Structures are given as structure tokens and as C-alpha cells.
Coordinates of C-alpha atoms in Angstrom, one line a residue:
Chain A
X219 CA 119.9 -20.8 0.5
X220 CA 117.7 -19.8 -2.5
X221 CA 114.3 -18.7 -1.8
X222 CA 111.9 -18.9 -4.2
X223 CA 108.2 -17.1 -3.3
X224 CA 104.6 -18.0 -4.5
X225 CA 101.9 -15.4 -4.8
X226 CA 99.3 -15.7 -3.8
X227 CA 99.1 -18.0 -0.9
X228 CA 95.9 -18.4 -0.6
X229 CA 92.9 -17.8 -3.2
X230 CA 89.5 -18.5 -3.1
X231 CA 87.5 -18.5 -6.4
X232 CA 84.2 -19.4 -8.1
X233 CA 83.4 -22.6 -10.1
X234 CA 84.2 -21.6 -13.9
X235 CA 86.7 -18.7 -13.3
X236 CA 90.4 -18.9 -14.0
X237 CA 93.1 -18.1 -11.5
X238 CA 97.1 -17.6 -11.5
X239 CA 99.5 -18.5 -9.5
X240 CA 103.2 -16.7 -9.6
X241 CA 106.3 -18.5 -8.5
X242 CA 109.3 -16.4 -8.5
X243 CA 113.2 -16.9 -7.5
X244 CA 114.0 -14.3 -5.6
X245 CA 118.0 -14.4 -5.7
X246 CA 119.0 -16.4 -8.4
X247 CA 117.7 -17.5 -12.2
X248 CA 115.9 -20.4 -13.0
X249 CA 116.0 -22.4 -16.1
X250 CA 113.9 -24.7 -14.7
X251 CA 110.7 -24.6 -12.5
X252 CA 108.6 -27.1 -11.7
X253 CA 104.6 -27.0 -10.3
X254 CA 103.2 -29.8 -8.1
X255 CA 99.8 -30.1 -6.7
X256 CA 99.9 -31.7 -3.1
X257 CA 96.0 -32.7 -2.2
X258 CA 95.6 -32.9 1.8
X259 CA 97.6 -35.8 3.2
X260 CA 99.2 -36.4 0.6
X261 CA 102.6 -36.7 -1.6
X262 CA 103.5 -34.5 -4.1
X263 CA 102.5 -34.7 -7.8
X264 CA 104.8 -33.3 -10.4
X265 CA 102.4 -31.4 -13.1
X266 CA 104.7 -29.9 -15.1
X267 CA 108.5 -29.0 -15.8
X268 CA 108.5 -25.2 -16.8
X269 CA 111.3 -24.1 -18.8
X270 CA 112.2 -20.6 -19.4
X271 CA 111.6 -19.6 -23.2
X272 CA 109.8 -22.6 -24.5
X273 CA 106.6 -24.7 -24.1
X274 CA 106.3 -26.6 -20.5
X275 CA 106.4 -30.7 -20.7
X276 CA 103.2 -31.7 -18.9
X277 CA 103.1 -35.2 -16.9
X278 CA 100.4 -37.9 -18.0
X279 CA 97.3 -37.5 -17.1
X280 CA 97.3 -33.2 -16.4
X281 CA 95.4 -31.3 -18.6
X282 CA 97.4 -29.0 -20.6
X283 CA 94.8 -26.7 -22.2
X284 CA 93.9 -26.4 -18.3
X285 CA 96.6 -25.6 -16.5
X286 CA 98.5 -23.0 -18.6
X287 CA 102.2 -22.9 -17.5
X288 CA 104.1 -19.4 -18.7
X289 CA 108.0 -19.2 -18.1
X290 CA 108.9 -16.1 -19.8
X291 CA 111.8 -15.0 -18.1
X292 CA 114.3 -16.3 -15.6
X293 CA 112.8 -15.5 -12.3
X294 CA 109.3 -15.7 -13.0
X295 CA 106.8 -18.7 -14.0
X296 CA 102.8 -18.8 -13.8
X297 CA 100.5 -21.5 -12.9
X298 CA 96.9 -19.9 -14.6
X299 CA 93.9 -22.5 -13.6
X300 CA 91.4 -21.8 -16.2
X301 CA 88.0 -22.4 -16.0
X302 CA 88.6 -24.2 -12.2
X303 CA 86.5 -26.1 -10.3
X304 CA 86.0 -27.5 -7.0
X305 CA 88.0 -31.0 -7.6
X306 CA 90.8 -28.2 -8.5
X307 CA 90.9 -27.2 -5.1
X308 CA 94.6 -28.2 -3.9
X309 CA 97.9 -27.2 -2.4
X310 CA 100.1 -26.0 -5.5
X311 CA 103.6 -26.2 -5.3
X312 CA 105.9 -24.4 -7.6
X313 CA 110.3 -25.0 -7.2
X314 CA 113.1 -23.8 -8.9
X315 CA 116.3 -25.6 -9.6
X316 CA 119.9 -23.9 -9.0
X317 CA 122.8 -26.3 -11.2
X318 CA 124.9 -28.0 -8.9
X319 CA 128.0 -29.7 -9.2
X320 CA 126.4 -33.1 -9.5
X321 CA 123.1 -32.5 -9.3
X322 CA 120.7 -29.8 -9.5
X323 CA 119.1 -28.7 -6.3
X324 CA 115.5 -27.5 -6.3
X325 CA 114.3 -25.0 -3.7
X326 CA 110.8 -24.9 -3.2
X327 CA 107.8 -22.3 -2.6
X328 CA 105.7 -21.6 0.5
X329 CA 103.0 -23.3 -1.5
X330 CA 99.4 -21.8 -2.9
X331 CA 96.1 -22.8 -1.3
X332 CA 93.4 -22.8 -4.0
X333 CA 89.8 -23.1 -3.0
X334 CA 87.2 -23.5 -5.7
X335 CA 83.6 -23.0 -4.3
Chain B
X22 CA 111.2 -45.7 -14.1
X23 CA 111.8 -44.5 -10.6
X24 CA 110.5 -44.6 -7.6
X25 CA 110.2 -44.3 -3.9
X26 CA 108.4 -46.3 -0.6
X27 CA 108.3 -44.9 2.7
X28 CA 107.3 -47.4 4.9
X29 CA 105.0 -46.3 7.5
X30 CA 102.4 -43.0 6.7
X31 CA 102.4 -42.5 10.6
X32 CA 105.6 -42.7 13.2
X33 CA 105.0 -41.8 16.5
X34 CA 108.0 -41.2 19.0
X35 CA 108.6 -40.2 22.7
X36 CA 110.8 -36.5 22.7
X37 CA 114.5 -37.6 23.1
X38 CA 114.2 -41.5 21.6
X39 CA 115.4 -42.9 18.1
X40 CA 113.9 -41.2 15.0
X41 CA 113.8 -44.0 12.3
X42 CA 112.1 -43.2 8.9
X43 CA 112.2 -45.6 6.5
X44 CA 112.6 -45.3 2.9
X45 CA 113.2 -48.0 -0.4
X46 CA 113.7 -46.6 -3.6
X47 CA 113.9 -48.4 -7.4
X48 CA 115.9 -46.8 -10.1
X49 CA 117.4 -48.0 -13.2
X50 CA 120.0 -45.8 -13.1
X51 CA 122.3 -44.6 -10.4
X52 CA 120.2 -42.2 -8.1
X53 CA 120.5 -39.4 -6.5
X54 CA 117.9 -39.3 -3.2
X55 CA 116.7 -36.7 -1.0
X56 CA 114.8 -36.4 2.1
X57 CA 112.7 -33.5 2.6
X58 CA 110.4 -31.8 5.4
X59 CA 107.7 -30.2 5.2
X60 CA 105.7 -27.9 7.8
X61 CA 101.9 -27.8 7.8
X62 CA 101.0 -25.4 4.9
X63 CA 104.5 -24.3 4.4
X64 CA 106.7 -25.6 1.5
X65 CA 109.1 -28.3 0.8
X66 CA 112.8 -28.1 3.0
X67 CA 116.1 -29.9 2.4
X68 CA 117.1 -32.0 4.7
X69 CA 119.8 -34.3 3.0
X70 CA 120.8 -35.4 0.0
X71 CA 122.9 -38.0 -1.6
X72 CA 125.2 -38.1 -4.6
X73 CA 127.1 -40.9 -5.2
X74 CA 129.5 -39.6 -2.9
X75 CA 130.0 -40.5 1.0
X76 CA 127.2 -43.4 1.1
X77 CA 126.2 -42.0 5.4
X78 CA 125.1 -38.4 4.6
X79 CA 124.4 -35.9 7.1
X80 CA 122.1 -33.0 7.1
X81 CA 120.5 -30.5 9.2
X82 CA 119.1 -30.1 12.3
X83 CA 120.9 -33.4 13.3
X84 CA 119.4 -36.1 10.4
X85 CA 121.5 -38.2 8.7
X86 CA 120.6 -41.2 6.0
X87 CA 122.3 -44.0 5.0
X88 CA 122.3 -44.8 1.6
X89 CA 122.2 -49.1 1.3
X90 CA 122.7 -50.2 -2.5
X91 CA 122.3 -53.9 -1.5
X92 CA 119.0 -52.6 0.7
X93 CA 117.7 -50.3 -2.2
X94 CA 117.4 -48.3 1.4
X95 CA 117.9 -44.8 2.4
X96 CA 116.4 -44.7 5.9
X97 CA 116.4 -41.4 8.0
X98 CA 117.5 -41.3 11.7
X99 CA 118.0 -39.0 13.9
X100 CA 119.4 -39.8 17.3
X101 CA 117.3 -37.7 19.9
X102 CA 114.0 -36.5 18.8
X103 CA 112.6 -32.9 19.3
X104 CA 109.4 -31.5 19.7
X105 CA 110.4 -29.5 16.8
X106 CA 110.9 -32.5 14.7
X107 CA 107.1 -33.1 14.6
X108 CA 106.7 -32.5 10.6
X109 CA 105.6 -34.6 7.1
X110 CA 109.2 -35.8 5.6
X111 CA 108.8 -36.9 2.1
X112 CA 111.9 -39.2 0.1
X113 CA 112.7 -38.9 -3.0
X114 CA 114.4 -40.1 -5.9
X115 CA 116.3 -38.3 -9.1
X116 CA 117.6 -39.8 -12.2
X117 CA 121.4 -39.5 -13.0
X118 CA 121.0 -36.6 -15.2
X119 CA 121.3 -33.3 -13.5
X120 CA 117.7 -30.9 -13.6
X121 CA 115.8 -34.0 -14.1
X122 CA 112.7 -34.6 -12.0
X123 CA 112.2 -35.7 -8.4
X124 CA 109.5 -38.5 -7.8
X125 CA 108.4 -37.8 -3.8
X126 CA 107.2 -40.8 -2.2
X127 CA 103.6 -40.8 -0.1
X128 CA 105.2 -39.2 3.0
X129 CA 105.9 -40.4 6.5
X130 CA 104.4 -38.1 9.4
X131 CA 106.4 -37.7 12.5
X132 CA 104.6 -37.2 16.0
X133 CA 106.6 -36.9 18.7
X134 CA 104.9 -37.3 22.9
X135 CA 106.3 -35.3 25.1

């Protein structure tokens, strides 16, 4: 199947400092990306759709201005945490959809472990 | 609106019995559901997925679902559980539209005694 990689996988960072996350599709383009934020033990939480070429759509209740989303080509999308702080500390999720022929499959990242000290 | 229950945060089964997993969904249009697993600090994997199409889908490493309209149900069995098997599995729901967004339910977490 498609893989789709996350870099880093891990990051530790200080309170107030900014951080991004790359998600990539390794073997295929994606119009679509998406980034989730999975706190321990739980589900995950769709953040954003990324589109490639034009503005992401933020869900309700994520700050946009915060969590700067950057699709600019096919392959590629960021995640940049600005200005993070410790309740920012999560699992982040990026995935990447591949058209099907009824519906479009997403194949998901190894994840990013954020740690905000 | 759409969404997803799994029934149950915790399942605990003996290596080699029934693996039941239960799942409900709500949609107000005709869905598309998936069950994934996940791997502790790994990503999300495809297990199964329906379409609209053959309503007892099968997937890999020996899963299948059942997809009940009447039930709103999409339960997950497998018929001889592994120690492998011992992961998070997360349902979720689409909407009928393709690319749209998948709503994950809280999880289910599968233990399995030797």
C-alpha cells in the first residue's frame, strides 16, 4: 500500500517555541492530507483537512493562527506549532488520501510525539 | 452529522477464543465505515472497510465486519484470537462523498491472556 512518513517522530521543545511537523507521501500524490492529534488513550481528533494549493479548513474549536498547516505541493504538508506549550503536548497524526473507486482511502503516518516542557 | 460508538474501551480475551468488537454508527447519509488498528506509538492500519457493496466484509489478518443497516452495527470478529492481535482498533465512519472526512470513535483496546 501507500506509505506516507512523518518527520520528526519525536520532538521535545520549550514552552513558547514553535515546531514543525512534515508528513509526506512517499509513492503517490496527495490532494488531500489530513492532521489529527491523538492525546494518550484516546481517539483521534481531526484538526484540519490540508489541501494542496489552497488554505487548510480547520475543525471547531483548533486554533488556526496556532497550528499553521502548509500544503504546497503534492507530497509534502507541514504541521508548524507556534508558540507551543505544554497542554500541546500530544501524539500528531498526519494521513493522506489516494481516490478510490468509491471512496477515497487514507493511509496514515507513524505518528509525531510532541513534548512541550 | 456522523458518528461512531464502540462499545466497550477495554476487551479482554483468552489466545485462540472469539474476538468480538463492537461498533454502532449514525449517519444521515449512506456511510462508508472502517475499522482500523493501531500499535502503541505507531500509526493508524486498515483493517476493513465497507462500501455499500457486499454488506460481510473481510479484511486482513483474518477480521471480518458485518455491516447491519437495521442494527446501525458494524461489529468486528475475528474467529481465533492471537497474541499478535493485542492492539487499540478504532471504527469509523465517512460520509457518501469521496475525500470526505473520517470521524474515529473512542477506541476499543484488545488484550488477549495467554
Amino acid at each position: 500500500g501507500a506509505v506516507v512518513s512523518q518527520h520528526p517522530s519525536w520532538v521535545i521543545c520549550k514552552s513558547g517555541t514553535s515546531v514543525k511537523i512534515e508528513c509526506r507521501s512517499l509513492d503517490f500524490q496527495a490532494t488531500t492530507m489530513f492532521w489529527y492529534r491523538q492525546f494518550p488513550k484516546q481517539s483521534l481528533m481531526l484538526m484540519a483537512t490540508s489541501n494542496e494549493g489552497s488554505k487548510a479548513t480547520y475543525e471547531q474549536g483548533v486554533e488556526k493562527d496556532k497550528f499553521l498547516i502548509n500544503h504546497a505541493s503534492l507530497t509534502l504538508s507541514t504541521l508548524t506549532v507556534t508558540s507551543a506549550h505544554p497542554e500541546d503536548s500530544s501524539f500528531y497524526i498526519c494521513s493522506a488520501t489516494v481516490p478510490g473507486p468509491q471512496v477515497d482511502e487514507q493511509f496514515f503516518g507513524p505518528g509525531t510525539r510532541l513534548t512541550v516542557l | 452529522a456522523q458518528s461512531v460508538t464502540q462499545l466497550g474501551s477495554h476487551v479482554s480475551v483468552s489466545e485462540g477464543a472469539l474476538v468480538l468488537l463492537r461498533c454502532n454508527y449514525s449517519s444521515s447519509v449512506p456511510p462508508y465505515l472502517f475499522w482500523y488498528v493501531q500499535y502503541p506509538n505507531q500509526g493508524l492500519q486498515l483493517l476493513l472497510k465497507y462500501t455499500s457493496a457486499a454488506t460481510l466484509v473481510k479484511g486482513i489478518n483474518g477480521f471480518e465486519a458485518e455491516f447491519k443497516k437495521s442494527e446501525t452495527s458494524f461489529h468486528l470478529t475475528k474467529p481465533s484470537a492471537h497474541m499478535s492481535d493485542a492492539a487499540e482498533y478504532f471504527c469509523a465512519v465517512s460520509g457518501g462523498s469521496s475525500a470526505s472526512k473520517i470521524i474515529f470513535g473512542s477506541g476499543t483496546r484488545l488484550s488477549i491472556r495467554p
